[in-house]
Coordinates of C-alpha atoms and ligand atoms in Angstrom, one line a residue:
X72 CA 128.8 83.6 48.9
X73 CA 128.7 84.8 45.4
X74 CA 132.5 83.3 45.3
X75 CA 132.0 80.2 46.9
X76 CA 129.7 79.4 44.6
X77 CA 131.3 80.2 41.6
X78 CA 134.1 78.4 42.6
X79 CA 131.9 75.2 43.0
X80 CA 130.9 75.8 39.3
X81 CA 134.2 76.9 37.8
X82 CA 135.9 73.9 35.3
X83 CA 132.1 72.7 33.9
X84 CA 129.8 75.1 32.3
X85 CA 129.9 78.2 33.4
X86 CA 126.2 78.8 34.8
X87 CA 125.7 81.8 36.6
X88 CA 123.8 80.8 40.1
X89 CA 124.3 85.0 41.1
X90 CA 123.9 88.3 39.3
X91 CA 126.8 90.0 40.6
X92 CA 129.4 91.4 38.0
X93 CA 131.7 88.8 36.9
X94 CA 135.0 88.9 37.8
X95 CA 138.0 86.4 37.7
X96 CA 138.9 84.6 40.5
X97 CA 141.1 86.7 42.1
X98 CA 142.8 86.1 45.7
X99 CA 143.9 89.5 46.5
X100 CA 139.9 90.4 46.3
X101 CA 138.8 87.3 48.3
X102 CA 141.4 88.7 50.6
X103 CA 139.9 92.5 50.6
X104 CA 136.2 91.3 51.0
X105 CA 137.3 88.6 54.1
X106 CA 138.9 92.0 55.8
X107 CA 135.5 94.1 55.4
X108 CA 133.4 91.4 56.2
X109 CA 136.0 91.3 59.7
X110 CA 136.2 95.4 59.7
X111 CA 132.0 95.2 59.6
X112 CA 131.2 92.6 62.5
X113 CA 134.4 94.4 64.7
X114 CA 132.0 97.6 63.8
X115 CA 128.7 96.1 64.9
X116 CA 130.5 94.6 67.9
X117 CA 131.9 98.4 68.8
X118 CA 128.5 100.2 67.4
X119 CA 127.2 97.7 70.3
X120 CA 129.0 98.8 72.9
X121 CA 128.8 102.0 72.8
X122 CA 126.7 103.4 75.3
X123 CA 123.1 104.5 75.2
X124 CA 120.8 106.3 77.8
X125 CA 117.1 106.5 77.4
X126 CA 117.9 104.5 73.7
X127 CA 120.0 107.1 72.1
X128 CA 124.2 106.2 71.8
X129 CA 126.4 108.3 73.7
X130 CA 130.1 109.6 73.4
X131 CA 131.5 107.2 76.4
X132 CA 132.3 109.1 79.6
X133 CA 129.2 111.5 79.1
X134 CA 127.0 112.0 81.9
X135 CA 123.7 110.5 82.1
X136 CA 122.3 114.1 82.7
X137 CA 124.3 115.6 80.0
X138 CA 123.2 113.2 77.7
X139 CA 119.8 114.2 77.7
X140 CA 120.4 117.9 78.2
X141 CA 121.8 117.5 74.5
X142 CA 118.9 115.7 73.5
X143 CA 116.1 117.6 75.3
X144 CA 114.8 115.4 77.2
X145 CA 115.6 116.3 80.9
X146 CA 113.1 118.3 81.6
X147 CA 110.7 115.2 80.5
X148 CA 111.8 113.4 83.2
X149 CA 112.8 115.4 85.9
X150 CA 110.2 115.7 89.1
X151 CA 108.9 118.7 90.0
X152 CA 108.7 121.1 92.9
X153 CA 104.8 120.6 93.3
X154 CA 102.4 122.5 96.3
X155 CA 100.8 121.0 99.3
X156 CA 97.6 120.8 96.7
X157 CA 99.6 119.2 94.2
X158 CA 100.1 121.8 92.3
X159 CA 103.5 122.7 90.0
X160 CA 105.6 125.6 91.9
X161 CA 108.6 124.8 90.1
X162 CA 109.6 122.9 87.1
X163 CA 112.1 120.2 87.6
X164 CA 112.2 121.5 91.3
X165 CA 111.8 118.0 92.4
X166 CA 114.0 114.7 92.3
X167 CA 116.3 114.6 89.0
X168 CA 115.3 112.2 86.5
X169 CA 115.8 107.9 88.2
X170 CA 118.6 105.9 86.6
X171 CA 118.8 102.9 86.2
X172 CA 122.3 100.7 85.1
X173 CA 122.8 96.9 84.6
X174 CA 119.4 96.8 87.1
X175 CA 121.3 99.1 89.4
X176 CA 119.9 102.6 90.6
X177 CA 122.7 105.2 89.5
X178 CA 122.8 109.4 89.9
X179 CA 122.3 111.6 86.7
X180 CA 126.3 112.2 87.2
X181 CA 126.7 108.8 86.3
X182 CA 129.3 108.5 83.7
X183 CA 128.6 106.1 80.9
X184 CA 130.9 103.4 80.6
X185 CA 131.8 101.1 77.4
X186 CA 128.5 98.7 77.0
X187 CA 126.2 100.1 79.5
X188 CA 122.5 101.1 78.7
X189 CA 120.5 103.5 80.9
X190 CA 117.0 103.1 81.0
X191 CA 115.6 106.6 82.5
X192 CA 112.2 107.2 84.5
X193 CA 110.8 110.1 86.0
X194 CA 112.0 111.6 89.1
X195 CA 109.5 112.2 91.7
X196 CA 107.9 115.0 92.6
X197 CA 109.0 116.9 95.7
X198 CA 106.4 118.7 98.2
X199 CA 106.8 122.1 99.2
X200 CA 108.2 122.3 103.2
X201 CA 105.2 122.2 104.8
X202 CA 103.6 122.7 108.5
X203 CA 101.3 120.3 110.0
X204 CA 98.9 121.1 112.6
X205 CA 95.8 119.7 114.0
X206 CA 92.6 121.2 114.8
X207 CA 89.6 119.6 117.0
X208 CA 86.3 120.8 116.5
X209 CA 82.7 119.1 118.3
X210 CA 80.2 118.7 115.9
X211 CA 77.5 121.4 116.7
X212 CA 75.2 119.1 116.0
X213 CA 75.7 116.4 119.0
X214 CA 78.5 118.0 120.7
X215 CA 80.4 114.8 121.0
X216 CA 81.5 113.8 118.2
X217 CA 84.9 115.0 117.9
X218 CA 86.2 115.5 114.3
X219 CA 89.9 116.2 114.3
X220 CA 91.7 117.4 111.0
X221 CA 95.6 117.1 109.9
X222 CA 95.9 120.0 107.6
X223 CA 99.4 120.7 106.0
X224 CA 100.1 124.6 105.4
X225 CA 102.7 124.9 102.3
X226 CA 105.5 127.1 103.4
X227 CA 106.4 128.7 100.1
X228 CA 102.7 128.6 98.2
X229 CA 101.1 129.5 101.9
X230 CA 98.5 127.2 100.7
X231 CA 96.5 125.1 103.2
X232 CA 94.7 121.1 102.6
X233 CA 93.5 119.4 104.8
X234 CA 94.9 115.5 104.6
X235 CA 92.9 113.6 106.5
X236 CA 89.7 114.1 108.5
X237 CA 89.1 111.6 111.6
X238 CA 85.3 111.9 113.2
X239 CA 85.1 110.0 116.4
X240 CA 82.6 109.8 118.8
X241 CA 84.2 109.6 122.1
X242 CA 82.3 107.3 124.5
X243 CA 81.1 110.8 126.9
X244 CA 82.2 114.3 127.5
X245 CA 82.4 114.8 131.0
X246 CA 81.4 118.2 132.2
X247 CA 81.4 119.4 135.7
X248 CA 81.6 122.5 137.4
X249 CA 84.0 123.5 140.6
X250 CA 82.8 125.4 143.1
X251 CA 84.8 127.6 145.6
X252 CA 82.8 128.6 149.2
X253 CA 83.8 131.2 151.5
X254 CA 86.2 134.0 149.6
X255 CA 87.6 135.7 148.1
X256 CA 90.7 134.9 150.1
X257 CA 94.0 137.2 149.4
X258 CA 96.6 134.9 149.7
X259 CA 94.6 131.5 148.5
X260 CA 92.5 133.2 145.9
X261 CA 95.2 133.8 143.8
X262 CA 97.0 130.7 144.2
X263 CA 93.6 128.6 143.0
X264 CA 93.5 131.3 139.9
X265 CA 96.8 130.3 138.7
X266 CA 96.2 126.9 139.2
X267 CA 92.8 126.8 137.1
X268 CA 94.2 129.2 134.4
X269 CA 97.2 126.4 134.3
X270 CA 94.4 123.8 132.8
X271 CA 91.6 125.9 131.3
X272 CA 89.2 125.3 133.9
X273 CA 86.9 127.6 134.7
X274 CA 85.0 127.7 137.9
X275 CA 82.4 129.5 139.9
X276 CA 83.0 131.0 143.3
X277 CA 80.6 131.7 146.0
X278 CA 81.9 134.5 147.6
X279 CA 80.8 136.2 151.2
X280 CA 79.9 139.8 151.1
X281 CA 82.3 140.9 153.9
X282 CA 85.2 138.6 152.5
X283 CA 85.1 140.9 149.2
X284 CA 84.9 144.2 150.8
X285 CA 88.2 145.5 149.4
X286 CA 89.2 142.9 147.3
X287 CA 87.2 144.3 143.6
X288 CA 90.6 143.8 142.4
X289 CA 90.3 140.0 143.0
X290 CA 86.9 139.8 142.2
X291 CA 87.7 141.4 139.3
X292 CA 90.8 139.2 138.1
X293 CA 87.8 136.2 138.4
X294 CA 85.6 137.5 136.2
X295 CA 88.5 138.4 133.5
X296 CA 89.7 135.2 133.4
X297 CA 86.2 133.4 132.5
X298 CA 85.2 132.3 136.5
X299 CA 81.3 132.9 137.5
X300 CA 80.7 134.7 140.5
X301 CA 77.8 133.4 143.0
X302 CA 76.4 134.8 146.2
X303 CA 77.2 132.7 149.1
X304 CA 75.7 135.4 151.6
X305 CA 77.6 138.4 153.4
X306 CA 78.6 137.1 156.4
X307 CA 77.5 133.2 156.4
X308 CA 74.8 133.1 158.7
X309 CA 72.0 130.0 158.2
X310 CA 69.2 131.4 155.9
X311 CA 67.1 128.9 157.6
X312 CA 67.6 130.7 160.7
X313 CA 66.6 134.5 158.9
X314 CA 63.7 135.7 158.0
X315 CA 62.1 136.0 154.4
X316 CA 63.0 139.7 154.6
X317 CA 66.2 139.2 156.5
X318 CA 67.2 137.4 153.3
X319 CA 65.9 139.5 150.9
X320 CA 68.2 142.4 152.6
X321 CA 71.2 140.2 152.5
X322 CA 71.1 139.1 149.4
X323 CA 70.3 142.6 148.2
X324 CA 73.6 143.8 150.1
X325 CA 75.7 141.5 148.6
X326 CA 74.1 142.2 144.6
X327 CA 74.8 145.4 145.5
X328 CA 78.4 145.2 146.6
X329 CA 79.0 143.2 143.2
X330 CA 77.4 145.6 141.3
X331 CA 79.8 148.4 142.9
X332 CA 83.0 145.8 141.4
X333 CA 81.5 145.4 138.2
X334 CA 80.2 141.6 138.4
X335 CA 78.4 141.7 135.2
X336 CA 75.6 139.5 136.4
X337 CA 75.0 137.3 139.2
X338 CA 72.9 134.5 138.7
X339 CA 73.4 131.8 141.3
X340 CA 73.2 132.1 145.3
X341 CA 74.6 129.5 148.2
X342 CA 72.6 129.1 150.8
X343 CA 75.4 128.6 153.6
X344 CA 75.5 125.0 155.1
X345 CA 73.1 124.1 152.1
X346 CA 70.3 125.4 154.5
X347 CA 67.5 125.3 152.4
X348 CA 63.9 124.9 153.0
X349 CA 61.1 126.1 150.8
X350 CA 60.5 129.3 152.2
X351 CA 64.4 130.0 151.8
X352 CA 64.1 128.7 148.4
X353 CA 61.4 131.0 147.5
X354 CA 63.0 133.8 148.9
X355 CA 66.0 133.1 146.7
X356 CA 64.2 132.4 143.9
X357 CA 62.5 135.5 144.3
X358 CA 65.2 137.8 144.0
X359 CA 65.9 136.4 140.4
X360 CA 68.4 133.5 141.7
X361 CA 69.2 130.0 141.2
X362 CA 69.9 128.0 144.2
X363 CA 73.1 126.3 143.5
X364 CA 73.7 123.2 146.2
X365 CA 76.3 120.5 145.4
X366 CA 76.5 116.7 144.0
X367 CA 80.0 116.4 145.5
X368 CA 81.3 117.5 148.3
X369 CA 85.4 116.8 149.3
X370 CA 84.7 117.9 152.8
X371 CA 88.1 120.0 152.7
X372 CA 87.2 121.9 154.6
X373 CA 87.8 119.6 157.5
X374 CA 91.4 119.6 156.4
X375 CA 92.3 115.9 155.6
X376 CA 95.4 115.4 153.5
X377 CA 95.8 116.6 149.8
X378 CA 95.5 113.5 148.5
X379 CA 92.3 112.4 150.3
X380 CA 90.7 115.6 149.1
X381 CA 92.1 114.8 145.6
X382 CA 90.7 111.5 145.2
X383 CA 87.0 112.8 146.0
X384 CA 87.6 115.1 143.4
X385 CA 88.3 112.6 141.2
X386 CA 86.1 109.8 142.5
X387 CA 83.4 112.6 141.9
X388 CA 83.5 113.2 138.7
X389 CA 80.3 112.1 136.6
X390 CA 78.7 114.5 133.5
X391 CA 76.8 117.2 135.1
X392 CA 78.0 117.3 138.7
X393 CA 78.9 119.9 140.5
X394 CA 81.6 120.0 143.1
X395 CA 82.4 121.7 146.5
X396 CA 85.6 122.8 148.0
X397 CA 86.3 126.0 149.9
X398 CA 89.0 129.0 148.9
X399 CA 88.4 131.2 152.5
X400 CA 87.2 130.3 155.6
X401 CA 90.8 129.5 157.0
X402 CA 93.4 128.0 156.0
X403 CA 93.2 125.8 152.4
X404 CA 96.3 124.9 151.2
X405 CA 95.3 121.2 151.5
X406 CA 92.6 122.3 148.9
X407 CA 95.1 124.3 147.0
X408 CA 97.5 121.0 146.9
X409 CA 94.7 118.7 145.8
X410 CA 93.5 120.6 143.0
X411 CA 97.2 121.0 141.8
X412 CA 97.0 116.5 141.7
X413 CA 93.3 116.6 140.4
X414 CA 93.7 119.3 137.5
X415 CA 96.1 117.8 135.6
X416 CA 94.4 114.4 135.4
X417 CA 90.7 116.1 134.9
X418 CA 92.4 118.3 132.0
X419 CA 94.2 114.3 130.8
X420 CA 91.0 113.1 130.4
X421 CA 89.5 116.1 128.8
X422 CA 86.7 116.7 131.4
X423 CA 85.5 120.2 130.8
X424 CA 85.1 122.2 133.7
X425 CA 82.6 125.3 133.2
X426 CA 80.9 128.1 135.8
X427 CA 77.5 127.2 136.9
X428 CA 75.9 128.9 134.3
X429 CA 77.8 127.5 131.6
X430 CA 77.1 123.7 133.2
X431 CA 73.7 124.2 133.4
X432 CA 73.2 125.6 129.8
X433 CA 72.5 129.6 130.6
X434 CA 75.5 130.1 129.3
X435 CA 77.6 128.8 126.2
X436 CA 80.1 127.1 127.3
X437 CA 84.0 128.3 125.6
X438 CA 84.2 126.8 122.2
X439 CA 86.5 123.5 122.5
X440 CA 88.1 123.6 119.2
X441 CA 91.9 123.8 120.2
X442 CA 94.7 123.9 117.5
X443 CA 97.7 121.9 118.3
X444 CA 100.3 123.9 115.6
X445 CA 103.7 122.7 115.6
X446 CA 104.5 125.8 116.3
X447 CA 102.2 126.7 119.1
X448 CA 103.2 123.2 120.5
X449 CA 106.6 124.4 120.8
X450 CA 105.4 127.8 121.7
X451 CA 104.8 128.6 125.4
X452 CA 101.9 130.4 125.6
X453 CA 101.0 132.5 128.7
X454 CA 97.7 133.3 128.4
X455 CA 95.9 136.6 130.2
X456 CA 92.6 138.9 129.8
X457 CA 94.1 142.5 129.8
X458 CA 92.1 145.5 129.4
X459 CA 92.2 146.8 126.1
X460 CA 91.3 150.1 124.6
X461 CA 90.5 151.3 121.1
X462 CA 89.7 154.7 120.7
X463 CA 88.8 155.4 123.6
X464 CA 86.6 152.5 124.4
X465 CA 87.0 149.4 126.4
X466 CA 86.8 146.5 125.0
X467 CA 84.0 144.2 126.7
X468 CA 84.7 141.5 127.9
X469 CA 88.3 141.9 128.4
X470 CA 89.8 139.8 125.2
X471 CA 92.2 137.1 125.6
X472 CA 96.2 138.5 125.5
X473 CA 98.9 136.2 125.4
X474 CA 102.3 136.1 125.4
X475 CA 104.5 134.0 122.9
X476 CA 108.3 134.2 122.0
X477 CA 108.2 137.2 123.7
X478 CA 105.9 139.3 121.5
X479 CA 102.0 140.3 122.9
X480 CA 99.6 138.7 120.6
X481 CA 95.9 139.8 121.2
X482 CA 92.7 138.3 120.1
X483 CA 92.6 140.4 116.5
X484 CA 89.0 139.5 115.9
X485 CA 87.6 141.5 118.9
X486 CA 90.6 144.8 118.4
X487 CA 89.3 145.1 114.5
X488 CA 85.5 145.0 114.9
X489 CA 86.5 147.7 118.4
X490 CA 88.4 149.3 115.6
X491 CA 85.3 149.1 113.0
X492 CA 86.7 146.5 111.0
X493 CA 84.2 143.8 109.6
X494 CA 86.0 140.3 110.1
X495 CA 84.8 137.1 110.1
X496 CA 86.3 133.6 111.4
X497 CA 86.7 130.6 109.3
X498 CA 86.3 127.6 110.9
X499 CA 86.9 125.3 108.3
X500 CA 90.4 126.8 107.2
X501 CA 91.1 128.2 110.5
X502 CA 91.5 131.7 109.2
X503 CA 90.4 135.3 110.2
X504 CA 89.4 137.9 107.2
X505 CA 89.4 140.7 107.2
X506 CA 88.8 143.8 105.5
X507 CA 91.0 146.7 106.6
X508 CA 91.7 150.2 105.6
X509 CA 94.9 148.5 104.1
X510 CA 93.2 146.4 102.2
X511 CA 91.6 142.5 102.1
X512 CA 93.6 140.5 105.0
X513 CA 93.7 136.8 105.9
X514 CA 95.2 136.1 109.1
X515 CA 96.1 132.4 109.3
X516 CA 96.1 130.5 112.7
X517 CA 99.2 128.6 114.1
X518 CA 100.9 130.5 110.8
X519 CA 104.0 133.1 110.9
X520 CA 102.0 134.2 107.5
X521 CA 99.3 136.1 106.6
X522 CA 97.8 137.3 103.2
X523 CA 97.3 141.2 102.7
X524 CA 96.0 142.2 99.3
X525 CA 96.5 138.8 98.3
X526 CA 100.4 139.2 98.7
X527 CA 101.8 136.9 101.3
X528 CA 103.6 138.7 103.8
X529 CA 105.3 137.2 107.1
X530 CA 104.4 138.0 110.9
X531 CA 107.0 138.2 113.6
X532 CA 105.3 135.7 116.0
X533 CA 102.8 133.2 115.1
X534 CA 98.9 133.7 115.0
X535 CA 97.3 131.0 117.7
X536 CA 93.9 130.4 118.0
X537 CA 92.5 130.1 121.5
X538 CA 89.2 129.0 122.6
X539 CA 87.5 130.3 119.6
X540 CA 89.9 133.2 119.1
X541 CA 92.6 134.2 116.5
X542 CA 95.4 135.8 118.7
X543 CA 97.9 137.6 116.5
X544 CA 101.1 139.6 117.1
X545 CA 99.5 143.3 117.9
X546 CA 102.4 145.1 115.9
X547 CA 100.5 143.1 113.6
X548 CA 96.9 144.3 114.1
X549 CA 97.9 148.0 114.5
X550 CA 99.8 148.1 111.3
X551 CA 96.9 146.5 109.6
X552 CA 94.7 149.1 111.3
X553 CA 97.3 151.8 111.2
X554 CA 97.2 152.3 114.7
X555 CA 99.9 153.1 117.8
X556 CA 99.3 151.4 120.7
X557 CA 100.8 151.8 123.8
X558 CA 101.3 148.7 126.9
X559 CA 100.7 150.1 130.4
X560 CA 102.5 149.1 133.5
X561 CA 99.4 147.2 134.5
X562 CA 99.6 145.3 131.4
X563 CA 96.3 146.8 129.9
X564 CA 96.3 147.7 126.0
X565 CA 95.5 151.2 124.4
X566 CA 95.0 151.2 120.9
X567 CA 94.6 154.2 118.9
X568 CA 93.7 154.0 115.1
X569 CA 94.3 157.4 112.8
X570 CA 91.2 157.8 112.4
X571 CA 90.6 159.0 116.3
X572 CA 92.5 161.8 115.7
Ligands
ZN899 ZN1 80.3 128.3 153.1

């Protein structure tokens, strides 16, 4: 400008408008300053379009990620590898820092091209691989509400949170108990265990003294797998039609015929027919008995179809009712049929169906929290009450044995304490500790994990809880006890710690 100027000026008085150095009017310098001013704005227009990530220019052709390697900065925004808590496992373990190019989402292994900018944000964090699995519990308090909780179990930290807790109240919990006259039958008896075993239903049976004569074994498989046993008389003769010492004597004969089989305690009695009067009552009663009559009754045992019997069932179901069909006294496998159509519907609708006692509040009734693990889900679970031994001593009542992907898990809570273990059973986080000879243990339901000494270890088969119960792999449990055990051909358990010897 200086030039221009002067140029203006030059012929008159030379007045100086500028301070720069004076200098004649030479074109070969207008010349030279022309080509730097051109050299400077072709500079500021290449400066410009060179390419810059996260603000800073960049050698073209250079990676988004290596350019902020170089600078440092990658680890600022990369996402991390963060627990099921939240917590950081792994730095950067998560989603690589987010590009972004001409408003367009690009990978860190974008190269930069002439006159691109990349603005860079912070990846997102990833979550550990985790299992889901639900558990159900009925508040104590009411024993209807229903609170069900999703809890997510981190497969590398092995930590557990629970994510979301839904309390309903559903509108009534239908409980009812199923009654079986006239057995023990050995061909039909069996058939209705399975059957009830199938849906968790447990039942009572009102058996006849001279039906069970030989058949402990049967009487026996009742009681293990959670049924009541009632006196229905020994030979089904009308108590109306006996006297009050004629009953006293049956009644006594039949007690004492359970007692030989090992019926832990008989509480209820039958009167055949329903034949009851007050003196028959009292005579019951007497002996230390409830009478036990019926609110439904399917009439099966006048043999209509399956399906007619099936829909009484059903049609009789109501909170507190107690319903009759027959397993002996000739042939029932209309009975059988219909309770193979009712129990999957009563189980459907989640209508618990307890013994006697356990309807009519003598009894606690099995705990109805139930977790639904992925894995269990997937898992078949066969589910038995085996005999099981530790040291020497039977385990009473037979504890719940199942069998899972092949491997024998047993209820570890009940072979511990038999083993003098103290162990206690977390509700809230579903988890059975323990402390061992080996040391501290957690045993985690529907987990392949469990914690010994703090250190995480892995289990063969997962732990499923069960109506209240942790059931764990037993090469599990005996290594933690540092016991042998040894499966008999019957399918009982023997257990034998180091300590025994
Ligand atoms: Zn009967």
């Amino acid at each position: 400008m200086g030039a221009a100027r002067r140029e203006i000026v030059a012929g008159s008085q030379a007045v100086r408008f500028s301070g720069a150095e004076d200098s004649a009017v030479d074109p070969v310098a207008r010349m030279a300053r022309y080509a730097a001013a051109a050299v400077a704005l072709v500079l500021i227009g290449v400066l410009h379009e060179i390419p810059r990530v996260d603000g800073h220019r960049v050698r073209p052709g250079t990676t988004v990620a290596q350019a902020l390697s170089e600078r440092g900065t990658y680890e600022k925004y990369c996402g991390d590898e963060v627990d099921v808590a939240g917590v950081v496992l792994r730095r950067c373990g998560g989603l690589p820092p987010a590009v972004t190019v001409r408003k367009r989402t690009m990978g860190v292994d974008h190269a930069m091209g002439w006159g691109e900018r990349a603005k860079i944000g912070r990846g997102s964090d990833v979550r550990e691989p985790a299992q889901e699995f639900l558990t159900q519990s009925d508040d104590p308090d009411d024993g209807v509400t229903t609170t069900t909780t999703r809890y997510v179990l981190g497969s590398i930290s092995g930590k557990q949170a629970d994510r979301e807790q839904v309390t309903v109240a559903p509108a009534k919990v239908t409980r009812i108990a199923l009654t079986f006259d006239d057995g023990p039958h050995t061909n039909q008896t069996p058939q209705y265990l399975k059957l009830l075993a199938a849906y968790h239903a447990h039942a009572t049976f009102f058996v006849l003294g001279d039906c069970a004569i030989g058949l402990s074994g049967l009487i026996k498989r009742e009681i293990a797998e959670g049924h009541e046993i009632g006196i229905h008389s020994w030979s089904h003769r009308s108590y109306a039609g006996l006297s009050t010492e004629q009953i006293r004597s049956d009644l006594n004969r039949c007690q004492a015929l359970l007692n030989r089989m090992g019926v832990p305690r008989v509480r209820w009695m039958r009167p055949p027919y329903g034949a009851i009067n007050a003196r028959v009552r009292a005579a019951i009663v007497s002996r230390g008995y409830h009478v036990a009559l019926w609110d439904v009754d399917t009439n099966d045992w006048q043999k209509p179809p399956a399906g007619t019997i099936a829909s009484r069932i059903m049609r009789g179901i109501g909170d507190g009712n107690v319903i009759l069909m027959h397993d002996g006294g000739g042939d029932r496998s209309r009975t059988i049929a219909a309770l193979g159509m009712a129990l999957p519907k009563l189980h459907e609708r989640g209508v618990r169906m307890l013994t006697m006692s356990q309807l009519k509040g003598l009894e606690p009734a099995p705990p109805t929290s139930l977790v639904v693990a992925e894995e269990a889900g997937k898992t078949k679970l066969t589910v038995v009450r085996v005999k099981v031994t530790v040291d020497g001593r039977a385990i009473d009542p037979p504890p719940t044995t199942a069998k899972s992907e092949g491997q024998v898990l047993v209820a570890a809570g009940a072979v511990l304490r038999a083993a003098g273990v103290e162990c206690t059973w977390d509700n809230k986080f579903q988890t059975l500790n323990a402390k061992t000879p080996a040391g501290e243990i957690v045993l985690r339901a529907n987990s392949r994990r469990f914690t010994l000494g703090g250190v995480d270890a892995l289990a063969t088969a997962s732990a499923i809880e069960y109506e209240g119960e942790l059931l764990a792999p037993i090469g599990l449990v005996v290594r933690l006890l540092d016991a042998k055990y040894v499966m008999e051909k019957d399918g009982s358990i023997t257990i034998t710690t180091t300590k025994a010897k």
